[in-house]
GROMACS .gro file of C-alpha atoms in nm:
model
  469
    1MET     CA    1   0.000   0.000   0.000
    2LEU     CA    2   0.133   0.341  -0.098
    3ASP     CA    3   0.225   0.563   0.196
    4PRO     CA    4  -0.022   0.855   0.184
    5LYS     CA    5   0.267   1.090   0.267
    6GLU     CA    6   0.517   0.947   0.017
    7GLU     CA    7   0.683   1.224  -0.187
    8ASP     CA    8   1.008   1.064  -0.300
    9LEU     CA    9   1.017   1.078  -0.680
   10GLU     CA   10   1.212   0.756  -0.718
   11LYS     CA   11   0.991   0.557  -0.479
   12LEU     CA   12   0.678   0.684  -0.651
   13ALA     CA   13   0.823   0.589  -0.989
   14GLU     CA   14   0.909   0.243  -0.854
   15THR     CA   15   0.550   0.205  -0.734
   16CYS     CA   16   0.427   0.303  -1.078
   17LEU     CA   17   0.653   0.047  -1.243
   18ALA     CA   18   0.566  -0.236  -1.002
   19THR     CA   19   0.190  -0.181  -1.016
   20ALA     CA   20   0.190  -0.132  -1.394
   21LYS     CA   21   0.372  -0.464  -1.435
   22LYS     CA   22   0.116  -0.643  -1.214
   23ILE     CA   23  -0.171  -0.504  -1.418
   24LYS     CA   24  -0.006  -0.582  -1.751
   25ASP     CA   25   0.074  -0.939  -1.644
   26TYR     CA   26  -0.280  -0.992  -1.511
   27LEU     CA   27  -0.440  -0.874  -1.833
   28ALA     CA   28  -0.205  -1.086  -2.043
   29SER     CA   29  -0.262  -1.400  -1.836
   30ASN     CA   30  -0.638  -1.353  -1.860
   31LYS     CA   31  -0.626  -1.282  -2.234
   32GLN     CA   32  -0.763  -0.932  -2.182
   33PRO     CA   33  -0.660  -0.641  -2.406
   34GLN     CA   34  -0.402  -0.396  -2.279
   35PRO     CA   35  -0.508  -0.031  -2.223
   36THR     CA   36  -0.479   0.192  -2.529
   37PHE     CA   37  -0.599   0.533  -2.643
   38ASP     CA   38  -0.682   0.391  -2.985
   39GLN     CA   39  -1.053   0.376  -3.063
   40THR     CA   40  -1.027   0.004  -3.132
   41GLY     CA   41  -0.924  -0.059  -2.771
   42PRO     CA   42  -1.150  -0.147  -2.475
   43SER     CA   43  -1.398   0.123  -2.376
   44THR     CA   44  -1.359   0.044  -2.006
   45PHE     CA   45  -1.096  -0.121  -1.793
   46PRO     CA   46  -1.154  -0.498  -1.826
   47PRO     CA   47  -1.317  -0.685  -1.536
   48ALA     CA   48  -1.059  -0.766  -1.270
   49THR     CA   49  -1.027  -0.909  -0.922
   50PRO     CA   50  -1.057  -0.677  -0.619
   51GLU     CA   51  -0.681  -0.717  -0.570
   52ILE     CA   52  -0.605  -0.592  -0.921
   53GLN     CA   53  -0.854  -0.309  -0.884
   54GLN     CA   54  -0.665  -0.204  -0.571
   55VAL     CA   55  -0.335  -0.225  -0.759
   56ARG     CA   56  -0.486  -0.010  -1.033
   57LEU     CA   57  -0.594   0.248  -0.775
   58GLU     CA   58  -0.243   0.250  -0.629
   59LEU     CA   59  -0.095   0.306  -0.976
   60ARG     CA   60  -0.328   0.601  -1.040
   61THR     CA   61  -0.248   0.749  -0.699
   62ALA     CA   62   0.128   0.721  -0.741
   63ALA     CA   63   0.121   0.847  -1.101
   64LYS     CA   64  -0.089   1.152  -1.013
   65ARG     CA   65   0.130   1.239  -0.715
   66LEU     CA   66   0.443   1.193  -0.926
   67TYR     CA   67   0.298   1.420  -1.196
   68ASP     CA   68   0.209   1.692  -0.945
   69LEU     CA   69   0.550   1.680  -0.777
   70ALA     CA   70   0.728   1.690  -1.111
   71SER     CA   71   0.510   1.983  -1.217
   72GLY     CA   72   0.597   2.190  -0.912
   73PRO     CA   73   0.380   2.407  -0.684
   74GLU     CA   74   0.345   2.697  -0.927
   75ASP     CA   75   0.220   2.483  -1.215
   76VAL     CA   76  -0.041   2.316  -0.993
   77VAL     CA   77  -0.215   2.649  -0.924
   78THR     CA   78  -0.153   2.808  -1.265
   79TRP     CA   79  -0.108   2.594  -1.575
   80HIS     CA   80  -0.311   2.298  -1.445
   81LEU     CA   81  -0.614   2.517  -1.372
   82TYR     CA   82  -0.566   2.716  -1.693
   83GLN     CA   83  -0.569   2.399  -1.900
   84SER     CA   84  -0.871   2.257  -1.716
   85CYS     CA   85  -1.075   2.570  -1.787
   86HIS     CA   86  -1.011   2.544  -2.159
   87ASP     CA   87  -1.059   2.166  -2.163
   88LEU     CA   88  -1.411   2.215  -2.025
   89ASN     CA   89  -1.493   2.497  -2.263
   90ALA     CA   90  -1.371   2.298  -2.563
   91MET     CA   91  -1.583   2.003  -2.454
   92ARG     CA   92  -1.882   2.233  -2.417
   93TYR     CA   93  -1.824   2.345  -2.776
   94VAL     CA   94  -1.821   1.980  -2.884
   95PHE     CA   95  -2.156   1.910  -2.719
   96ARG     CA   96  -2.323   2.233  -2.818
   97TYR     CA   97  -2.266   2.149  -3.186
   98ASN     CA   98  -2.278   1.767  -3.160
   99ILE     CA   99  -1.928   1.732  -3.299
  100HIS     CA  100  -1.877   1.396  -3.127
  101THR     CA  101  -2.155   1.241  -3.337
  102ALA     CA  102  -2.048   1.416  -3.658
  103VAL     CA  103  -1.697   1.267  -3.660
  104PRO     CA  104  -1.718   0.925  -3.832
  105VAL     CA  105  -1.705   0.635  -3.589
  106ASP     CA  106  -1.485   0.455  -3.841
  107GLY     CA  107  -1.252   0.661  -4.057
  108THR     CA  108  -1.167   1.032  -4.053
  109ILE     CA  109  -1.292   1.369  -4.171
  110THR     CA  110  -1.113   1.695  -4.247
  111TYR     CA  111  -1.166   2.017  -4.056
  112PRO     CA  112  -1.320   2.197  -4.357
  113GLU     CA  113  -1.558   1.905  -4.424
  114LEU     CA  114  -1.667   1.881  -4.060
  115ALA     CA  115  -1.706   2.257  -4.029
  116SER     CA  116  -1.915   2.270  -4.346
  117ASN     CA  117  -2.140   1.986  -4.228
  118LEU     CA  118  -2.207   2.166  -3.897
  119SER     CA  119  -2.206   2.526  -4.024
  120LEU     CA  120  -1.906   2.611  -3.806
  121ASP     CA  121  -1.584   2.803  -3.864
  122ALA     CA  122  -1.306   2.562  -3.959
  123SER     CA  123  -1.034   2.759  -3.781
  124GLN     CA  124  -1.225   2.777  -3.452
  125LEU     CA  125  -1.318   2.410  -3.483
  126LYS     CA  126  -0.951   2.318  -3.520
  127GLN     CA  127  -0.855   2.528  -3.215
  128MET     CA  128  -1.119   2.366  -2.998
  129LEU     CA  129  -1.054   2.005  -3.098
  130ARG     CA  130  -0.677   2.039  -3.075
  131GLN     CA  131  -0.722   2.154  -2.714
  132LEU     CA  132  -0.880   1.816  -2.637
  133MET     CA  133  -0.640   1.595  -2.830
  134PRO     CA  134  -0.358   1.606  -2.569
  135ILE     CA  135  -0.605   1.456  -2.318
  136HIS     CA  136  -0.683   1.182  -2.573
  137VAL     CA  137  -1.027   1.303  -2.680
  138PHE     CA  138  -1.022   1.298  -3.063
  139THR     CA  139  -0.702   1.254  -3.261
  140GLU     CA  140  -0.535   1.346  -3.589
  141PRO     CA  141  -0.397   1.020  -3.730
  142SER     CA  142  -0.259   1.235  -4.011
  143PRO     CA  143  -0.239   1.615  -4.024
  144GLY     CA  144  -0.580   1.773  -4.075
  145GLN     CA  145  -0.769   1.443  -4.050
  146ILE     CA  146  -0.992   1.409  -3.741
  147GLY     CA  147  -1.068   1.069  -3.594
  148HIS     CA  148  -1.191   0.919  -3.271
  149THR     CA  149  -0.994   0.791  -2.976
  150ALA     CA  150  -1.138   0.535  -2.736
  151SER     CA  151  -1.275   0.818  -2.519
  152SER     CA  152  -1.431   1.032  -2.793
  153ARG     CA  153  -1.580   0.721  -2.953
  154LEU     CA  154  -1.763   0.657  -2.625
  155LEU     CA  155  -1.918   1.003  -2.649
  156ALA     CA  156  -2.045   0.914  -2.996
  157THR     CA  157  -2.171   0.563  -2.922
  158HIS     CA  158  -2.268   0.544  -2.553
  159PRO     CA  159  -2.581   0.751  -2.471
  160GLY     CA  160  -2.530   0.726  -2.095
  161ILE     CA  161  -2.172   0.853  -2.103
  162ALA     CA  162  -2.268   1.124  -2.353
  163SER     CA  163  -2.548   1.237  -2.121
  164TYR     CA  164  -2.310   1.244  -1.825
  165THR     CA  165  -2.045   1.450  -2.004
  166GLY     CA  166  -2.306   1.667  -2.173
  167PHE     CA  167  -2.467   1.757  -1.841
  168MET     CA  168  -2.127   1.841  -1.693
  169VAL     CA  169  -2.030   2.086  -1.968
  170GLU     CA  170  -2.373   2.226  -2.057
  171GLY     CA  171  -2.507   2.222  -1.701
  172THR     CA  172  -2.250   2.199  -1.424
  173LEU     CA  173  -1.999   2.428  -1.598
  174PRO     CA  174  -2.231   2.731  -1.639
  175TYR     CA  175  -2.386   2.668  -1.297
  176VAL     CA  176  -2.041   2.671  -1.137
  177ALA     CA  177  -1.957   2.996  -1.311
  178GLY     CA  178  -2.238   3.168  -1.120
  179GLN     CA  179  -2.218   2.995  -0.783
  180ILE     CA  180  -2.027   3.270  -0.602
  181GLU     CA  181  -2.277   3.526  -0.732
  182THR     CA  182  -2.551   3.300  -0.594
  183PHE     CA  183  -2.398   3.326  -0.246
  184GLU     CA  184  -2.379   3.702  -0.281
  185LYS     CA  185  -2.738   3.728  -0.405
  186TRP     CA  186  -2.913   3.508  -0.150
  187GLY     CA  187  -2.658   3.473   0.128
  188HIS     CA  188  -2.414   3.210   0.246
  189GLY     CA  189  -2.531   2.882   0.398
  190ARG     CA  190  -2.884   2.894   0.258
  191PRO     CA  191  -3.064   2.559   0.302
  192GLU     CA  192  -3.344   2.613   0.050
  193PRO     CA  193  -3.334   2.394  -0.262
  194ASN     CA  194  -3.460   2.687  -0.473
  195ARG     CA  195  -3.178   2.924  -0.380
  196THR     CA  196  -2.904   2.742  -0.567
  197ALA     CA  197  -2.669   2.814  -0.854
  198VAL     CA  198  -2.917   2.630  -1.077
  199SER     CA  199  -3.200   2.862  -0.971
  200HIS     CA  200  -2.974   3.163  -1.023
  201TYR     CA  201  -2.866   3.048  -1.370
  202TYR     CA  202  -3.223   2.998  -1.494
  203GLY     CA  203  -3.363   3.301  -1.310
  204THR     CA  204  -3.626   3.095  -1.130
  205ASP     CA  205  -3.768   3.050  -0.781
  206LEU     CA  206  -3.801   2.677  -0.842
  207GLY     CA  207  -3.562   2.408  -0.725
  208MET     CA  208  -3.367   2.206  -0.979
  209PHE     CA  209  -3.595   1.902  -0.999
  210GLU     CA  210  -3.913   2.109  -1.028
  211TYR     CA  211  -3.761   2.344  -1.284
  212PHE     CA  212  -3.633   2.059  -1.502
  213GLU     CA  213  -3.974   1.892  -1.484
  214THR     CA  214  -4.178   2.199  -1.577
  215HIS     CA  215  -3.951   2.419  -1.787
  216ALA     CA  216  -3.655   2.223  -1.926
  217PRO     CA  217  -3.764   1.884  -2.065
  218ALA     CA  218  -3.446   1.840  -2.270
  219VAL     CA  219  -3.225   1.901  -1.965
  220ARG     CA  220  -3.449   1.672  -1.758
  221GLU     CA  221  -3.409   1.396  -2.017
  222ARG     CA  222  -3.032   1.433  -2.021
  223PHE     CA  223  -3.023   1.430  -1.640
  224ALA     CA  224  -3.241   1.116  -1.630
  225LYS     CA  225  -3.006   0.938  -1.871
  226LEU     CA  226  -2.711   1.052  -1.661
  227MET     CA  227  -2.866   0.899  -1.348
  228THR     CA  228  -2.945   0.576  -1.532
  229HIS     CA  229  -2.583   0.557  -1.644
  230MET     CA  230  -2.457   0.627  -1.293
  231SER     CA  231  -2.665   0.342  -1.153
  232SER     CA  232  -2.482   0.103  -1.387
  233ASN     CA  233  -2.137   0.230  -1.288
  234PRO     CA  234  -1.956  -0.040  -1.088
  235LEU     CA  235  -1.907   0.203  -0.798
  236MET     CA  236  -2.282   0.274  -0.780
  237ASP     CA  237  -2.437  -0.037  -0.929
  238ASN     CA  238  -2.776  -0.145  -0.797
  239SER     CA  239  -2.634  -0.485  -0.706
  240HIS     CA  240  -2.466  -0.328  -0.402
  241VAL     CA  241  -2.815  -0.287  -0.251
  242ALA     CA  242  -2.831  -0.661  -0.190
  243ARG     CA  243  -2.477  -0.687  -0.052
  244GLY     CA  244  -2.492  -0.407   0.204
  245PHE     CA  245  -2.773  -0.543   0.419
  246ASP     CA  246  -2.880  -0.894   0.517
  247TRP     CA  247  -3.224  -0.893   0.358
  248THR     CA  248  -3.271  -1.262   0.442
  249THR     CA  249  -3.328  -1.163   0.806
  250LEU     CA  250  -3.660  -0.994   0.728
  251PRO     CA  251  -3.953  -1.196   0.867
  252GLU     CA  252  -4.197  -1.351   0.625
  253GLY     CA  253  -4.474  -1.111   0.532
  254SER     CA  254  -4.260  -0.802   0.589
  255VAL     CA  255  -4.303  -0.484   0.389
  256VAL     CA  256  -4.014  -0.283   0.243
  257VAL     CA  257  -4.093   0.073   0.135
  258ASP     CA  258  -3.870   0.221  -0.135
  259VAL     CA  259  -3.917   0.594  -0.065
  260ALA     CA  260  -3.878   0.810  -0.377
  261GLY     CA  261  -3.786   0.488  -0.554
  262GLY     CA  262  -3.860   0.604  -0.907
  263MET     CA  263  -3.931   0.314  -1.139
  264GLY     CA  264  -3.835   0.060  -0.872
  265HIS     CA  265  -3.499  -0.045  -1.016
  266CYS     CA  266  -3.336  -0.066  -0.673
  267SER     CA  267  -3.618  -0.271  -0.524
  268ILE     CA  268  -3.551  -0.554  -0.767
  269PRO     CA  269  -3.236  -0.683  -0.588
  270ILE     CA  270  -3.425  -0.650  -0.258
  271ALA     CA  271  -3.708  -0.866  -0.388
  272GLU     CA  272  -3.458  -1.119  -0.520
  273SER     CA  273  -3.290  -1.137  -0.178
  274THR     CA  274  -3.599  -1.178   0.040
  275HIS     CA  275  -3.865  -1.440   0.106
  276GLU     CA  276  -4.137  -1.456  -0.156
  277SER     CA  277  -4.391  -1.330   0.099
  278VAL     CA  278  -4.206  -0.999   0.146
  279ARG     CA  279  -4.384  -0.713  -0.030
  280LEU     CA  280  -4.222  -0.410  -0.190
  281VAL     CA  281  -4.395  -0.071  -0.198
  282VAL     CA  282  -4.234   0.175  -0.440
  283GLN     CA  283  -4.327   0.536  -0.366
  284ASP     CA  284  -4.275   0.847  -0.577
  285LEU     CA  285  -4.464   1.142  -0.721
  286PRO     CA  286  -4.780   1.054  -0.919
  287LYS     CA  287  -4.637   1.115  -1.266
  288ILE     CA  288  -4.348   0.878  -1.197
  289ILE     CA  289  -4.569   0.616  -1.035
  290ASP     CA  290  -4.808   0.618  -1.330
  291LYS     CA  291  -4.518   0.523  -1.553
  292ALA     CA  292  -4.363   0.279  -1.306
  293GLY     CA  293  -4.688   0.088  -1.263
  294ALA     CA  294  -4.799   0.081  -1.626
  295PRO     CA  295  -4.747  -0.260  -1.791
  296ALA     CA  296  -4.585  -0.105  -2.098
  297THR     CA  297  -4.317   0.080  -1.901
  298CYS     CA  298  -4.276  -0.131  -1.588
  299VAL     CA  299  -3.916  -0.243  -1.527
  300ILE     CA  300  -3.998  -0.510  -1.266
  301PRO     CA  301  -3.936  -0.864  -1.394
  302GLU     CA  302  -4.257  -1.054  -1.461
  303ALA     CA  303  -4.173  -1.317  -1.199
  304LEU     CA  304  -4.159  -1.051  -0.924
  305ARG     CA  305  -4.443  -0.818  -1.020
  306ALA     CA  306  -4.707  -0.973  -0.795
  307ARG     CA  307  -4.499  -0.869  -0.492
  308PHE     CA  308  -4.485  -0.501  -0.590
  309ASP     CA  309  -4.720  -0.214  -0.515
  310PHE     CA  310  -4.672   0.135  -0.658
  311MET     CA  311  -4.793   0.424  -0.444
  312PRO     CA  312  -4.806   0.798  -0.517
  313TYR     CA  313  -4.637   0.977  -0.229
  314ASP     CA  314  -4.471   1.310  -0.150
  315PHE     CA  315  -4.209   1.262   0.122
  316TYR     CA  316  -4.289   1.605   0.267
  317THR     CA  317  -4.615   1.449   0.390
  318GLN     CA  318  -4.668   1.182   0.655
  319GLN     CA  319  -4.564   0.832   0.554
  320PRO     CA  320  -4.884   0.629   0.496
  321VAL     CA  321  -4.728   0.281   0.522
  322ARG     CA  322  -4.713   0.207   0.892
  323GLY     CA  323  -4.498  -0.055   1.059
  324ALA     CA  324  -4.289  -0.152   0.756
  325ALA     CA  325  -3.978  -0.355   0.827
  326VAL     CA  326  -3.760  -0.119   0.622
  327TYR     CA  327  -3.800   0.231   0.483
  328PHE     CA  328  -3.535   0.244   0.212
  329LEU     CA  329  -3.394   0.570   0.071
  330ARG     CA  330  -3.124   0.540  -0.194
  331MET     CA  331  -2.945   0.856  -0.308
  332ILE     CA  332  -3.220   1.076  -0.164
  333MET     CA  333  -3.083   1.240   0.149
  334HIS     CA  334  -2.770   1.379  -0.017
  335SER     CA  335  -2.995   1.595  -0.234
  336TYR     CA  336  -3.128   1.787   0.067
  337SER     CA  337  -2.982   2.020   0.327
  338ASP     CA  338  -3.023   1.920   0.691
  339ALA     CA  339  -3.335   2.136   0.730
  340TYR     CA  340  -3.515   1.950   0.453
  341ALA     CA  341  -3.365   1.608   0.528
  342LEU     CA  342  -3.511   1.642   0.878
  343LYS     CA  343  -3.856   1.700   0.730
  344ILE     CA  344  -3.826   1.380   0.528
  345LEU     CA  345  -3.715   1.174   0.828
  346ARG     CA  346  -3.974   1.321   1.063
  347ASN     CA  347  -4.250   1.215   0.825
  348ILE     CA  348  -4.126   0.855   0.840
  349ILE     CA  349  -4.062   0.823   1.213
  350PRO     CA  350  -4.428   0.826   1.331
  351ALA     CA  351  -4.502   0.536   1.094
  352MET     CA  352  -4.224   0.318   1.236
  353SER     CA  353  -4.279   0.024   1.466
  354PRO     CA  354  -4.023  -0.035   1.743
  355ARG     CA  355  -3.824  -0.266   1.516
  356SER     CA  356  -3.865  -0.078   1.191
  357ARG     CA  357  -3.549   0.035   1.020
  358ILE     CA  358  -3.468   0.333   0.803
  359LEU     CA  359  -3.204   0.216   0.558
  360ILE     CA  360  -3.021   0.494   0.379
  361MET     CA  361  -2.790   0.424   0.088
  362ASP     CA  362  -2.565   0.723   0.038
  363GLN     CA  363  -2.204   0.819   0.077
  364VAL     CA  364  -2.035   0.835   0.414
  365MET     CA  365  -1.760   1.089   0.368
  366PRO     CA  366  -1.421   1.058   0.538
  367PRO     CA  367  -1.403   1.287   0.843
  368ALA     CA  368  -1.083   1.454   0.724
  369VAL     CA  369  -0.869   1.483   0.411
  370ASN     CA  370  -0.596   1.243   0.297
  371LEU     CA  371  -0.766   0.937   0.445
  372LEU     CA  372  -0.843   0.792   0.102
  373PRO     CA  373  -0.633   0.745  -0.212
  374GLU     CA  374  -0.634   1.073  -0.405
  375PRO     CA  375  -0.842   0.949  -0.702
  376LEU     CA  376  -1.123   0.835  -0.470
  377GLU     CA  377  -1.106   1.145  -0.255
  378ARG     CA  378  -1.125   1.367  -0.563
  379ILE     CA  379  -1.444   1.194  -0.675
  380LYS     CA  380  -1.604   1.219  -0.332
  381ARG     CA  381  -1.514   1.584  -0.279
  382SER     CA  382  -1.640   1.674  -0.626
  383GLN     CA  383  -1.968   1.494  -0.561
  384ASP     CA  384  -2.003   1.685  -0.235
  385LEU     CA  385  -1.964   2.016  -0.417
  386GLN     CA  386  -2.201   1.899  -0.691
  387MET     CA  387  -2.478   1.850  -0.434
  388MET     CA  388  -2.417   2.198  -0.295
  389LEU     CA  389  -2.421   2.340  -0.647
  390LEU     CA  390  -2.744   2.172  -0.754
  391CYS     CA  391  -2.945   2.148  -0.432
  392ASN     CA  392  -2.775   2.342  -0.148
  393ALA     CA  393  -2.712   1.997  -0.003
  394LYS     CA  394  -2.408   1.786   0.083
  395GLU     CA  395  -2.253   1.446   0.130
  396ARG     CA  396  -2.222   1.370   0.503
  397ASP     CA  397  -1.959   1.205   0.719
  398GLU     CA  398  -2.053   0.964   0.997
  399ALA     CA  399  -2.074   1.233   1.265
  400GLU     CA  400  -2.299   1.447   1.044
  401TRP     CA  401  -2.525   1.150   0.974
  402ALA     CA  402  -2.544   1.068   1.346
  403GLN     CA  403  -2.634   1.427   1.432
  404LEU     CA  404  -2.902   1.434   1.164
  405PHE     CA  405  -3.069   1.122   1.303
  406ALA     CA  406  -3.041   1.247   1.660
  407ASP     CA  407  -3.207   1.574   1.560
  408ALA     CA  408  -3.477   1.391   1.364
  409GLY     CA  409  -3.564   1.178   1.664
  410GLU     CA  410  -3.609   1.466   1.906
  411GLY     CA  411  -3.961   1.462   2.040
  412VAL     CA  412  -4.014   1.111   1.907
  413GLY     CA  413  -3.791   0.920   2.145
  414GLU     CA  414  -3.990   1.046   2.442
  415ALA     CA  415  -4.315   0.922   2.292
  416LYS     CA  416  -4.176   0.581   2.210
  417GLY     CA  417  -3.925   0.569   2.490
  418ARG     CA  418  -3.639   0.560   2.245
  419LYS     CA  419  -3.421   0.779   2.026
  420LEU     CA  420  -3.319   0.740   1.665
  421GLY     CA  421  -2.961   0.633   1.602
  422ILE     CA  422  -2.722   0.452   1.370
  423LEU     CA  423  -2.727   0.076   1.425
  424ALA     CA  424  -2.471  -0.014   1.158
  425ILE     CA  425  -2.288   0.123   0.856
  426ARG     CA  426  -2.186  -0.123   0.587
  427THR     CA  427  -1.994  -0.050   0.268
  428PRO     CA  428  -2.013  -0.332   0.013
  429PRO     CA  429  -1.679  -0.409  -0.156
  430GLY     CA  430  -1.642  -0.197  -0.467
  431SER     CA  431  -1.923   0.041  -0.373
  432MET     CA  432  -1.891   0.418  -0.349
  433MET     CA  433  -2.193   0.425  -0.119
  434SER     CA  434  -2.266   0.276   0.220
  435LEU     CA  435  -2.586   0.140   0.370
  436ILE     CA  436  -2.667   0.319   0.694
  437GLU     CA  437  -2.903   0.120   0.915
  438VAL     CA  438  -3.104   0.347   1.144
  439GLY     CA  439  -3.349   0.250   1.415
  440PHE     CA  440  -3.469   0.325   1.763
  441VAL     CA  441  -3.202   0.284   2.029
  442GLU     CA  442  -3.220   0.288   2.406
  443ASP     CA  443  -3.181   0.631   2.562
  444VAL     CA  444  -2.877   0.504   2.750
  445GLY     CA  445  -2.605   0.299   2.591
  446GLY     CA  446  -2.719   0.313   2.230
  447LYS     CA  447  -2.840  -0.047   2.229
  448GLY     CA  448  -3.080  -0.143   1.952
  449THR     CA  449  -3.434  -0.239   2.043
  450GLU     CA  450  -3.542  -0.598   2.028
  451ASN     CA  451  -3.919  -0.591   2.077
  452GLY     CA  452  -4.177  -0.565   1.799
  453ASP     CA  453  -4.232  -0.787   1.499
  454GLY     CA  454  -4.102  -0.553   1.230
  455GLN     CA  455  -4.369  -0.668   0.990
  456GLY     CA  456  -4.562  -0.435   0.765
  457VAL     CA  457  -4.932  -0.369   0.744
  458GLU     CA  458  -5.153  -0.268   0.457
  459PRO     CA  459  -5.057   0.075   0.320
  460ASN     CA  460  -5.373   0.248   0.444
  461GLY     CA  461  -5.581   0.108   0.163
  462VAL     CA  462  -5.372   0.281  -0.105
  463ASN     CA  463  -5.264  -0.001  -0.330
  464VAL     CA  464  -5.172   0.088  -0.687
  465LYS     CA  465  -5.095  -0.246  -0.847
  466VAL     CA  466  -4.824  -0.293  -1.106
  467ASN     CA  467  -5.078  -0.431  -1.351
  468GLY     CA  468  -5.298  -0.125  -1.312
  469GLU     CA  469  -5.586  -0.322  -1.158
   0.00000   0.00000   0.00000
């Protein structure tokens, strides 16, 4: 394992060499292709064992640290930032004019031909694309001939990745440009979801989700594709839902409520991991539920559909399903500041039985810096800032989660004789997110409760079946 404080150039280079050799040998012995920038190469790093994935992370960490040290302090805060600004702007140009789809997937095209096809200026086009070529996005296999690299080909052929990158450069980039002005306009530390950089950019009093839904259908569609792509990323794959909690312990006849569960994708691994008598209630806003429950658009496998109910529900109102075994919230709480996250939790708590659990699947941030390899920390810190940018929200560390649950349980523990607290935090191997198990604990000692059956009851007569009956 690389010493997090290692700064010796030779030792870092030795780490790079040793880890690169392990990866190369592993790929060769498993008849996997070696990494290449060429568009004919693999679009992602080939499947590998957890050990090799760790070696790969160590290589990236050592190489990045070596690059920064060799660059020197001045370059880190000047040229590196300067280049990043223009990389992002050039990529925005690419997406604004759909250049990635206009470059032939196989073969090449000249600058004048491409510019003519897109009604662009050939000189500006050349300037923009040549900014991206040193970072291996597009290439000139011969002077003046534009072709794809492995990365730019992905933008042309993979809708999920294109939506992700497109949202970053056409959404995040202009939002970021106005974030400081947002603070100055509405004040620092605002918790409201409609006082964000997104609201400022569009000149609206609506929050991001509401604005996208009512005023920006194209942006909403891109964002939806982005989220679908993210759910298939190995770090955030839905399969981690089943590995981060022992669903087999739920009693027969239990109810699991997937709060703001969208189409119900994440409830599928839960259903597959529980007894056939366990019921799943997927809750979301009516428009989403109508689509989720309609036979033509339902994503639930036919063999599981009889166990699913779809219920319209706004989590700013009291939870109607009482006594469920688990109230599951995946990637929900990080979209809300503490003030609004408390409202969501306090609408669930009165519905809980003594043994009910709230199960939150979100990130648990490290409590300080330099506790993770730099590539992982960079992702986590950027995601934290993204939530502030979009929603005035944040990713929370364990202490912040614990405080949130303690605050949510105030006034409830007295009524039930207990307080709300963290019972366990589990991070499945290979997952960016953790599963935070929350329940009622004794006032003294933090011991979990043991009484109560944890089984669900009928959801107050509201029962929107998957088959529309």
